[in-house]
Amino acid sequence: MSTQIEINSDVVKYLSSNGYRPDSIIDELVKKTKVLGDAAIMQIAPEQGQFLEIVVKLIKAKNCLEIGRFTGLSTLCIAKGLPPDGTVITIDNSIEFQNLAEKYWHKAENNSLARIASQKLRDFFSNQSEIENIFDLANCMHSQSFSVSARYTIC
């Protein structure tokens, strides 16, 4: 007998209605992202973002890496879980949606977003003379990072 929970439409409905605490900034960012059309499918669900925030708090993360920023929802949620001296480094191959992401990060007035790197992952690490940061959490939401669709959170 499996110990896995099957993710079906009933579970998704339950999580959507019970697993999300309303947040005006997140809600506004979700609305702005939806108007992007087909690209909006790349955004995580708000309840996933709040789950990331809880994970960051539970593991007491201080330095986080996010690969694949899109409009910045998961970065924002990770930052909300960090202590005041925490940092999120976010890397994306594209700067197309960076201004939108930064707008909502600033609206959240979250000081944890101290360093933002917008470049290709390979370039980011090859430009580091030595990797100074040890990351407590790495979240990969980038579809091209590993030449396959990738969605990983490593704690």
Tab-separated table of N, CA and C in Angstrom:
chain	number	residue	atom	x	y	z
A	1	MET	N	0.843	-1.183	0.000
A	1	MET	CA	0.000	0.000	0.000
A	1	MET	C	0.884	1.241	0.000
A	2	SER	N	0.547	2.168	-0.838
A	2	SER	CA	1.338	3.381	-0.978
A	2	SER	C	1.114	4.336	0.195
A	3	THR	N	2.165	5.012	0.587
A	3	THR	CA	2.043	6.048	1.618
A	3	THR	C	1.992	7.437	0.977
A	4	GLN	N	1.996	7.472	-0.336
A	4	GLN	CA	1.951	8.737	-1.065
A	4	GLN	C	0.517	9.242	-1.154
A	5	ILE	N	0.372	10.557	-1.130
A	5	ILE	CA	-0.935	11.165	-1.330
A	5	ILE	C	-1.075	11.478	-2.807
A	6	GLU	N	-2.136	10.982	-3.393
A	6	GLU	CA	-2.385	11.257	-4.802
A	6	GLU	C	-2.859	12.704	-4.929
A	7	ILE	N	-2.204	13.463	-5.795
A	7	ILE	CA	-2.594	14.844	-6.029
A	7	ILE	C	-3.636	14.855	-7.133
A	8	ASN	N	-4.886	15.011	-6.734
A	8	ASN	CA	-5.970	15.068	-7.710
A	8	ASN	C	-6.689	16.404	-7.557
A	9	SER	N	-7.737	16.611	-8.315
A	9	SER	CA	-8.427	17.905	-8.298
A	9	SER	C	-9.012	18.228	-6.926
A	10	ASP	N	-9.438	17.217	-6.165
A	10	ASP	CA	-9.973	17.477	-4.824
A	10	ASP	C	-8.889	18.021	-3.887
A	11	VAL	N	-7.695	17.445	-3.960
A	11	VAL	CA	-6.592	17.920	-3.125
A	11	VAL	C	-6.210	19.345	-3.528
A	12	VAL	N	-6.141	19.601	-4.821
A	12	VAL	CA	-5.797	20.943	-5.300
A	12	VAL	C	-6.837	21.956	-4.835
A	13	LYS	N	-8.117	21.618	-4.935
A	13	LYS	CA	-9.184	22.526	-4.464
A	13	LYS	C	-9.045	22.789	-2.972
A	14	TYR	N	-8.775	21.731	-2.203
A	14	TYR	CA	-8.620	21.896	-0.755
A	14	TYR	C	-7.455	22.826	-0.435
A	15	LEU	N	-6.311	22.583	-1.069
A	15	LEU	CA	-5.144	23.426	-0.812
A	15	LEU	C	-5.390	24.868	-1.225
A	16	SER	N	-6.068	25.066	-2.347
A	16	SER	CA	-6.355	26.417	-2.822
A	16	SER	C	-7.267	27.170	-1.860
A	17	SER	N	-8.229	26.470	-1.282
A	17	SER	CA	-9.178	27.159	-0.406
A	17	SER	C	-8.727	27.212	1.049
A	18	ASN	N	-7.873	26.293	1.489
A	18	ASN	CA	-7.476	26.238	2.899
A	18	ASN	C	-5.982	26.417	3.147
A	19	GLY	N	-5.177	26.316	2.120
A	19	GLY	CA	-3.734	26.313	2.317
A	19	GLY	C	-3.055	27.635	2.040
A	20	TYR	N	-3.826	28.696	1.875
A	20	TYR	CA	-3.239	29.993	1.534
A	20	TYR	C	-3.792	31.071	2.453
A	21	ARG	N	-2.888	31.808	3.086
A	21	ARG	CA	-3.276	32.958	3.889
A	21	ARG	C	-3.237	34.185	2.979
A	22	PRO	N	-4.336	34.903	2.823
A	22	PRO	CA	-4.343	36.055	1.917
A	22	PRO	C	-3.225	37.053	2.244
A	23	ASP	N	-2.596	37.544	1.205
A	23	ASP	CA	-1.508	38.516	1.321
A	23	ASP	C	-1.685	39.484	0.153
A	24	SER	N	-1.884	40.754	0.433
A	24	SER	CA	-2.223	41.721	-0.621
A	24	SER	C	-1.130	41.841	-1.675
A	25	ILE	N	0.126	41.778	-1.283
A	25	ILE	CA	1.219	41.913	-2.251
A	25	ILE	C	1.298	40.675	-3.140
A	26	ILE	N	1.209	39.500	-2.540
A	26	ILE	CA	1.222	38.263	-3.323
A	26	ILE	C	0.028	38.231	-4.272
A	27	ASP	N	-1.144	38.582	-3.763
A	27	ASP	CA	-2.351	38.573	-4.596
A	27	ASP	C	-2.217	39.514	-5.787
A	28	GLU	N	-1.656	40.696	-5.557
A	28	GLU	CA	-1.468	41.662	-6.646
A	28	GLU	C	-0.458	41.148	-7.674
A	29	LEU	N	0.635	40.560	-7.200
A	29	LEU	CA	1.635	40.007	-8.113
A	29	LEU	C	1.048	38.864	-8.940
A	30	VAL	N	0.250	38.021	-8.326
A	30	VAL	CA	-0.392	36.925	-9.054
A	30	VAL	C	-1.284	37.489	-10.165
A	31	LYS	N	-2.058	38.526	-9.860
A	31	LYS	CA	-2.932	39.148	-10.870
A	31	LYS	C	-2.117	39.742	-12.011
A	32	LYS	N	-1.030	40.437	-11.685
A	32	LYS	CA	-0.180	41.033	-12.719
A	32	LYS	C	0.470	39.962	-13.588
A	33	THR	N	0.805	38.840	-12.978
A	33	THR	CA	1.426	37.751	-13.728
A	33	THR	C	0.416	37.079	-14.648
A	34	LYS	N	-0.816	36.927	-14.204
A	34	LYS	CA	-1.840	36.277	-15.026
A	34	LYS	C	-2.071	37.012	-16.342
A	35	VAL	N	-1.921	38.326	-16.359
A	35	VAL	CA	-2.156	39.078	-17.598
A	35	VAL	C	-1.034	38.879	-18.617
A	36	LEU	N	0.019	38.176	-18.248
A	36	LEU	CA	1.116	37.899	-19.174
A	36	LEU	C	0.753	36.808	-20.177
A	37	GLY	N	-0.409	36.205	-20.006
A	37	GLY	CA	-0.854	35.170	-20.947
A	37	GLY	C	-0.219	33.826	-20.673
A	38	ASP	N	0.211	33.154	-21.748
A	38	ASP	CA	0.748	31.795	-21.641
A	38	ASP	C	1.957	31.697	-20.712
A	39	ALA	N	2.740	32.747	-20.623
A	39	ALA	CA	3.929	32.722	-19.763
A	39	ALA	C	3.561	32.556	-18.293
A	40	ALA	N	2.351	32.951	-17.917
A	40	ALA	CA	1.929	32.899	-16.517
A	40	ALA	C	1.961	31.487	-15.943
A	41	ILE	N	1.970	30.478	-16.790
A	41	ILE	CA	2.015	29.093	-16.313
A	41	ILE	C	3.313	28.809	-15.545
A	42	MET	N	4.333	29.642	-15.741
A	42	MET	CA	5.614	29.431	-15.051
A	42	MET	C	5.557	29.824	-13.578
A	43	GLN	N	4.532	30.557	-13.170
A	43	GLN	CA	4.448	31.015	-11.787
A	43	GLN	C	3.994	29.893	-10.862
A	44	ILE	N	4.594	29.858	-9.683
A	44	ILE	CA	4.139	28.896	-8.680
A	44	ILE	C	2.802	29.358	-8.116
A	45	ALA	N	2.086	28.448	-7.498
A	45	ALA	CA	0.836	28.804	-6.831
A	45	ALA	C	1.165	29.552	-5.534
A	46	PRO	N	0.326	30.494	-5.141
A	46	PRO	CA	0.594	31.242	-3.902
A	46	PRO	C	0.771	30.345	-2.686
A	47	GLU	N	0.011	29.238	-2.619
A	47	GLU	CA	0.160	28.343	-1.470
A	47	GLU	C	1.513	27.632	-1.493
A	48	GLN	N	2.072	27.392	-2.676
A	48	GLN	CA	3.432	26.837	-2.771
A	48	GLN	C	4.436	27.843	-2.229
A	49	GLY	N	4.229	29.105	-2.566
A	49	GLY	CA	5.124	30.153	-2.077
A	49	GLY	C	5.114	30.243	-0.567
A	50	GLN	N	3.924	30.195	0.003
A	50	GLN	CA	3.849	30.259	1.461
A	50	GLN	C	4.427	29.006	2.104
A	51	PHE	N	4.345	27.871	1.422
A	51	PHE	CA	4.993	26.657	1.917
A	51	PHE	C	6.517	26.851	1.922
A	52	LEU	N	7.060	27.457	0.856
A	52	LEU	CA	8.497	27.754	0.819
A	52	LEU	C	8.890	28.649	1.996
A	53	GLU	N	8.073	29.648	2.276
A	53	GLU	CA	8.340	30.538	3.414
A	53	GLU	C	8.426	29.743	4.712
A	54	ILE	N	7.506	28.805	4.908
A	54	ILE	CA	7.505	27.980	6.117
A	54	ILE	C	8.758	27.114	6.178
A	55	VAL	N	9.150	26.510	5.051
A	55	VAL	CA	10.356	25.683	5.011
A	55	VAL	C	11.578	26.507	5.400
A	56	VAL	N	11.693	27.705	4.842
A	56	VAL	CA	12.828	28.588	5.147
A	56	VAL	C	12.881	28.878	6.648
A	57	LYS	N	11.730	29.152	7.236
A	57	LYS	CA	11.682	29.417	8.684
A	57	LYS	C	12.040	28.166	9.489
A	58	LEU	N	11.492	27.017	9.085
A	58	LEU	CA	11.735	25.779	9.835
A	58	LEU	C	13.203	25.381	9.862
A	59	ILE	N	13.884	25.543	8.730
A	59	ILE	CA	15.294	25.140	8.686
A	59	ILE	C	16.228	26.276	9.121
A	60	LYS	N	15.626	27.422	9.472
A	60	LYS	CA	16.384	28.597	9.914
A	60	LYS	C	17.428	29.002	8.872
A	61	ALA	N	16.994	29.003	7.625
A	61	ALA	CA	17.890	29.374	6.524
A	61	ALA	C	18.289	30.839	6.651
A	62	LYS	N	19.496	31.124	6.222
A	62	LYS	CA	19.999	32.499	6.230
A	62	LYS	C	20.428	32.916	4.825
A	63	ASN	N	20.964	31.990	4.054
A	63	ASN	CA	21.408	32.271	2.686
A	63	ASN	C	20.715	31.317	1.733
A	64	CYS	N	19.980	31.882	0.790
A	64	CYS	CA	19.214	31.062	-0.143
A	64	CYS	C	19.563	31.411	-1.580
A	65	LEU	N	19.481	30.423	-2.433
A	65	LEU	CA	19.723	30.580	-3.860
A	65	LEU	C	18.460	30.161	-4.592
A	66	GLU	N	18.046	31.000	-5.530
A	66	GLU	CA	16.923	30.621	-6.376
A	66	GLU	C	17.349	30.709	-7.826
A	67	ILE	N	17.111	29.638	-8.540
A	67	ILE	CA	17.442	29.577	-9.965
A	67	ILE	C	16.117	29.589	-10.718
A	68	GLY	N	15.878	30.656	-11.442
A	68	GLY	CA	14.631	30.838	-12.164
A	68	GLY	C	13.698	31.750	-11.401
A	69	ARG	N	13.767	33.039	-11.676
A	69	ARG	CA	13.039	34.047	-10.910
A	69	ARG	C	11.643	34.331	-11.447
A	70	PHE	N	11.467	34.352	-12.758
A	70	PHE	CA	10.238	34.751	-13.438
A	70	PHE	C	9.761	36.094	-12.879
A	71	THR	N	8.553	36.178	-12.306
A	71	THR	CA	8.075	37.467	-11.787
A	71	THR	C	8.356	37.638	-10.294
A	72	GLY	N	9.097	36.721	-9.701
A	72	GLY	CA	9.624	36.917	-8.352
A	72	GLY	C	8.782	36.436	-7.193
A	73	LEU	N	7.706	35.698	-7.447
A	73	LEU	CA	6.850	35.268	-6.339
A	73	LEU	C	7.575	34.337	-5.377
A	74	SER	N	8.238	33.320	-5.883
A	74	SER	CA	8.907	32.392	-4.965
A	74	SER	C	10.070	33.078	-4.248
A	75	THR	N	10.768	33.978	-4.938
A	75	THR	CA	11.841	34.737	-4.280
A	75	THR	C	11.276	35.556	-3.132
A	76	LEU	N	10.169	36.219	-3.370
A	76	LEU	CA	9.515	37.022	-2.339
A	76	LEU	C	9.134	36.158	-1.142
A	77	CYS	N	8.571	34.997	-1.401
A	77	CYS	CA	8.146	34.116	-0.309
A	77	CYS	C	9.341	33.570	0.473
A	78	ILE	N	10.401	33.215	-0.235
A	78	ILE	CA	11.617	32.761	0.451
A	78	ILE	C	12.132	33.873	1.356
A	79	ALA	N	12.190	35.095	0.827
A	79	ALA	CA	12.694	36.234	1.598
A	79	ALA	C	11.842	36.500	2.839
A	80	LYS	N	10.542	36.301	2.721
A	80	LYS	CA	9.657	36.521	3.872
A	80	LYS	C	9.967	35.555	5.008
A	81	GLY	N	10.526	34.392	4.688
A	81	GLY	CA	10.863	33.419	5.712
A	81	GLY	C	12.230	33.633	6.341
A	82	LEU	N	13.031	34.510	5.767
A	82	LEU	CA	14.395	34.729	6.247
A	82	LEU	C	14.454	35.674	7.444
A	83	PRO	N	15.512	35.544	8.246
A	83	PRO	CA	15.734	36.534	9.297
A	83	PRO	C	16.163	37.863	8.654
A	84	PRO	N	16.150	38.958	9.409
A	84	PRO	CA	16.501	40.268	8.848
A	84	PRO	C	17.869	40.323	8.167
A	85	ASP	N	18.814	39.496	8.597
A	85	ASP	CA	20.142	39.517	7.978
A	85	ASP	C	20.303	38.431	6.913
A	86	GLY	N	19.205	37.819	6.487
A	86	GLY	CA	19.251	36.775	5.462
A	86	GLY	C	19.351	37.362	4.065
A	87	THR	N	19.702	36.504	3.119
A	87	THR	CA	19.891	36.930	1.737
A	87	THR	C	19.340	35.889	0.776
A	88	VAL	N	18.741	36.376	-0.296
A	88	VAL	CA	18.334	35.529	-1.410
A	88	VAL	C	19.115	35.990	-2.623
A	89	ILE	N	19.809	35.072	-3.259
A	89	ILE	CA	20.428	35.352	-4.549
A	89	ILE	C	19.550	34.666	-5.572
A	90	THR	N	19.075	35.430	-6.540
A	90	THR	CA	18.206	34.858	-7.551
A	90	THR	C	18.832	35.038	-8.922
A	91	ILE	N	18.820	33.970	-9.684
A	91	ILE	CA	19.486	33.944	-10.989
A	91	ILE	C	18.470	33.536	-12.039
A	92	ASP	N	18.496	34.221	-13.159
A	92	ASP	CA	17.618	33.861	-14.259
A	92	ASP	C	18.343	34.172	-15.555
A	93	ASN	N	18.089	33.384	-16.588
A	93	ASN	CA	18.693	33.646	-17.894
A	93	ASN	C	18.115	34.877	-18.563
A	94	SER	N	16.957	35.319	-18.111
A	94	SER	CA	16.259	36.424	-18.751
A	94	SER	C	16.052	37.566	-17.766
A	95	ILE	N	16.100	38.783	-18.277
A	95	ILE	CA	15.752	39.941	-17.441
A	95	ILE	C	14.368	40.474	-17.814
A	96	GLU	N	13.663	39.741	-18.669
A	96	GLU	CA	12.380	40.201	-19.194
A	96	GLU	C	11.390	40.605	-18.101
A	97	PHE	N	11.316	39.855	-17.018
A	97	PHE	CA	10.331	40.136	-15.976
A	97	PHE	C	10.969	40.676	-14.696
A	98	GLN	N	12.249	41.011	-14.745
A	98	GLN	CA	12.955	41.458	-13.544
A	98	GLN	C	12.350	42.728	-12.946
A	99	ASN	N	11.969	43.693	-13.778
A	99	ASN	CA	11.397	44.929	-13.240
A	99	ASN	C	10.107	44.663	-12.476
A	100	LEU	N	9.279	43.769	-13.003
A	100	LEU	CA	8.046	43.406	-12.310
A	100	LEU	C	8.369	42.757	-10.969
A	101	ALA	N	9.320	41.839	-10.968
A	101	ALA	CA	9.726	41.171	-9.724
A	101	ALA	C	10.218	42.196	-8.704
A	102	GLU	N	11.106	43.071	-9.121
A	102	GLU	CA	11.683	44.058	-8.201
A	102	GLU	C	10.622	44.998	-7.643
A	103	LYS	N	9.642	45.349	-8.461
A	103	LYS	CA	8.552	46.228	-8.004
A	103	LYS	C	7.863	45.625	-6.783
A	104	TYR	N	7.576	44.333	-6.848
A	104	TYR	CA	6.860	43.695	-5.739
A	104	TYR	C	7.773	43.373	-4.568
A	105	TRP	N	9.041	43.133	-4.828
A	105	TRP	CA	9.978	42.967	-3.718
A	105	TRP	C	10.058	44.260	-2.921
A	106	HIS	N	10.108	45.389	-3.621
A	106	HIS	CA	10.175	46.682	-2.926
A	106	HIS	C	8.871	46.984	-2.200
A	107	LYS	N	7.752	46.616	-2.796
A	107	LYS	CA	6.462	46.805	-2.119
A	107	LYS	C	6.425	46.042	-0.805
A	108	ALA	N	7.036	44.886	-0.783
A	108	ALA	CA	7.052	44.068	0.432
A	108	ALA	C	7.994	44.640	1.472
A	109	GLU	N	8.832	45.572	1.059
A	109	GLU	CA	9.806	46.200	1.961
A	109	GLU	C	10.585	45.152	2.735
A	110	ASN	N	11.062	44.172	2.003
A	110	ASN	CA	11.784	43.086	2.640
A	110	ASN	C	13.275	43.274	2.413
A	111	ASN	N	13.999	43.517	3.477
A	111	ASN	CA	15.432	43.773	3.381
A	111	ASN	C	16.249	42.535	3.072
A	112	SER	N	15.634	41.363	3.075
A	112	SER	CA	16.364	40.138	2.803
A	112	SER	C	16.785	40.017	1.342
A	113	LEU	N	16.184	40.813	0.479
A	113	LEU	CA	16.511	40.749	-0.943
A	113	LEU	C	17.677	41.681	-1.230
A	114	ALA	N	18.779	41.437	-0.555
A	114	ALA	CA	19.907	42.343	-0.637
A	114	ALA	C	20.736	42.159	-1.895
A	115	ARG	N	20.736	40.983	-2.462
A	115	ARG	CA	21.591	40.727	-3.614
A	115	ARG	C	20.791	40.017	-4.686
A	116	ILE	N	20.784	40.593	-5.856
A	116	ILE	CA	20.056	39.998	-6.970
A	116	ILE	C	21.028	39.825	-8.123
A	117	ALA	N	21.173	38.619	-8.590
A	117	ALA	CA	22.028	38.353	-9.748
A	117	ALA	C	21.126	37.902	-10.880
A	118	SER	N	21.168	38.610	-11.991
A	118	SER	CA	20.350	38.230	-13.143
A	118	SER	C	21.270	37.888	-14.290
A	119	GLN	N	21.671	36.672	-14.327
A	119	GLN	CA	22.540	36.191	-15.385
A	119	GLN	C	22.381	34.690	-15.501
A	120	LYS	N	23.031	34.125	-16.459
A	120	LYS	CA	22.953	32.685	-16.635
A	120	LYS	C	23.651	31.993	-15.473
A	121	LEU	N	23.100	30.879	-15.076
A	121	LEU	CA	23.643	30.127	-13.949
A	121	LEU	C	25.116	29.810	-14.150
A	122	ARG	N	25.462	29.315	-15.309
A	122	ARG	CA	26.849	28.959	-15.598
A	122	ARG	C	27.759	30.184	-15.442
A	123	ASP	N	27.304	31.335	-15.945
A	123	ASP	CA	28.094	32.557	-15.846
A	123	ASP	C	28.231	33.013	-14.396
A	124	PHE	N	27.159	32.883	-13.628
A	124	PHE	CA	27.195	33.314	-12.232
A	124	PHE	C	28.276	32.569	-11.464
A	125	PHE	N	28.280	31.236	-11.568
A	125	PHE	CA	29.253	30.469	-10.817
A	125	PHE	C	30.657	30.554	-11.406
A	126	SER	N	30.784	30.691	-12.723
A	126	SER	CA	32.121	30.793	-13.303
A	126	SER	C	32.762	32.147	-13.014
A	127	ASN	N	31.952	33.167	-12.727
A	127	ASN	CA	32.489	34.486	-12.401
A	127	ASN	C	32.877	34.626	-10.934
A	128	GLN	N	32.561	33.651	-10.133
A	128	GLN	CA	32.922	33.689	-8.721
A	128	GLN	C	34.333	33.123	-8.580
A	129	SER	N	35.272	33.945	-8.092
A	129	SER	CA	36.626	33.445	-7.936
A	129	SER	C	36.641	32.265	-6.970
A	130	GLU	N	35.815	32.367	-5.972
A	130	GLU	CA	35.586	31.197	-5.128
A	130	GLU	C	34.174	31.357	-4.596
A	131	ILE	N	33.473	30.290	-4.503
A	131	ILE	CA	32.089	30.372	-4.055
A	131	ILE	C	32.106	30.765	-2.586
A	132	GLU	N	31.669	32.004	-2.338
A	132	GLU	CA	31.714	32.543	-0.979
A	132	GLU	C	30.525	32.092	-0.154
A	133	ASN	N	29.458	31.788	-0.832
A	133	ASN	CA	28.223	31.506	-0.120
A	133	ASN	C	27.970	30.013	0.002
A	134	ILE	N	27.596	29.632	1.169
A	134	ILE	CA	27.067	28.298	1.380
A	134	ILE	C	25.579	28.519	1.548
A	135	PHE	N	24.800	27.851	0.738
A	135	PHE	CA	23.371	28.084	0.746
A	135	PHE	C	22.663	27.089	1.650
A	136	ASP	N	21.792	27.614	2.482
A	136	ASP	CA	20.972	26.775	3.350
A	136	ASP	C	19.822	26.161	2.569
A	137	LEU	N	19.415	26.836	1.502
A	137	LEU	CA	18.325	26.353	0.680
A	137	LEU	C	18.582	26.778	-0.754
A	138	ALA	N	18.387	25.862	-1.674
A	138	ALA	CA	18.459	26.185	-3.096
A	138	ALA	C	17.143	25.756	-3.728
A	139	ASN	N	16.535	26.662	-4.452
A	139	ASN	CA	15.250	26.396	-5.095
A	139	ASN	C	15.430	26.586	-6.593
A	140	CYS	N	15.204	25.527	-7.334
A	140	CYS	CA	15.380	25.595	-8.780
A	140	CYS	C	14.026	25.486	-9.449
A	141	MET	N	13.635	26.550	-10.123
A	141	MET	CA	12.360	26.574	-10.835
A	141	MET	C	12.589	26.851	-12.311
A	142	HIS	N	13.793	26.711	-12.765
A	142	HIS	CA	14.141	27.082	-14.134
A	142	HIS	C	14.036	25.880	-15.051
A	143	SER	N	13.308	26.020	-16.140
A	143	SER	CA	13.049	24.887	-17.020
A	143	SER	C	14.243	24.486	-17.873
A	144	GLN	N	15.271	25.339	-17.953
A	144	GLN	CA	16.403	25.009	-18.810
A	144	GLN	C	17.698	24.810	-18.037
A	145	SER	N	17.651	24.859	-16.745
A	145	SER	CA	18.874	24.775	-15.953
A	145	SER	C	19.617	23.465	-16.144
A	146	PHE	N	18.891	22.386	-16.295
A	146	PHE	CA	19.512	21.083	-16.407
A	146	PHE	C	19.133	20.394	-17.715
A	147	SER	N	18.726	21.189	-18.690
A	147	SER	CA	18.287	20.694	-19.999
A	147	SER	C	17.034	19.827	-19.915
A	148	VAL	N	16.410	19.819	-18.770
A	148	VAL	CA	15.117	19.166	-18.602
A	148	VAL	C	14.283	20.059	-17.703
A	149	SER	N	13.002	19.819	-17.671
A	149	SER	CA	12.157	20.588	-16.766
A	149	SER	C	12.567	20.253	-15.343
A	150	ALA	N	12.876	21.278	-14.554
A	150	ALA	CA	13.389	21.033	-13.208
A	150	ALA	C	12.640	21.867	-12.187
A	151	ARG	N	12.215	21.220	-11.141
A	151	ARG	CA	11.608	21.920	-10.016
A	151	ARG	C	12.109	21.225	-8.761
A	152	TYR	N	13.123	21.799	-8.152
A	152	TYR	CA	13.759	21.178	-7.006
A	152	TYR	C	13.881	22.173	-5.873
A	153	THR	N	13.703	21.734	-4.679
A	153	THR	CA	14.049	22.507	-3.511
A	153	THR	C	14.967	21.631	-2.684
A	154	ILE	N	16.134	22.144	-2.388
A	154	ILE	CA	17.134	21.380	-1.632
A	154	ILE	C	17.406	22.116	-0.338
A	155	CYS	N	17.272	21.415	0.762
A	155	CYS	CA	17.533	22.031	2.059
A	155	CYS	C	18.763	21.391	2.665
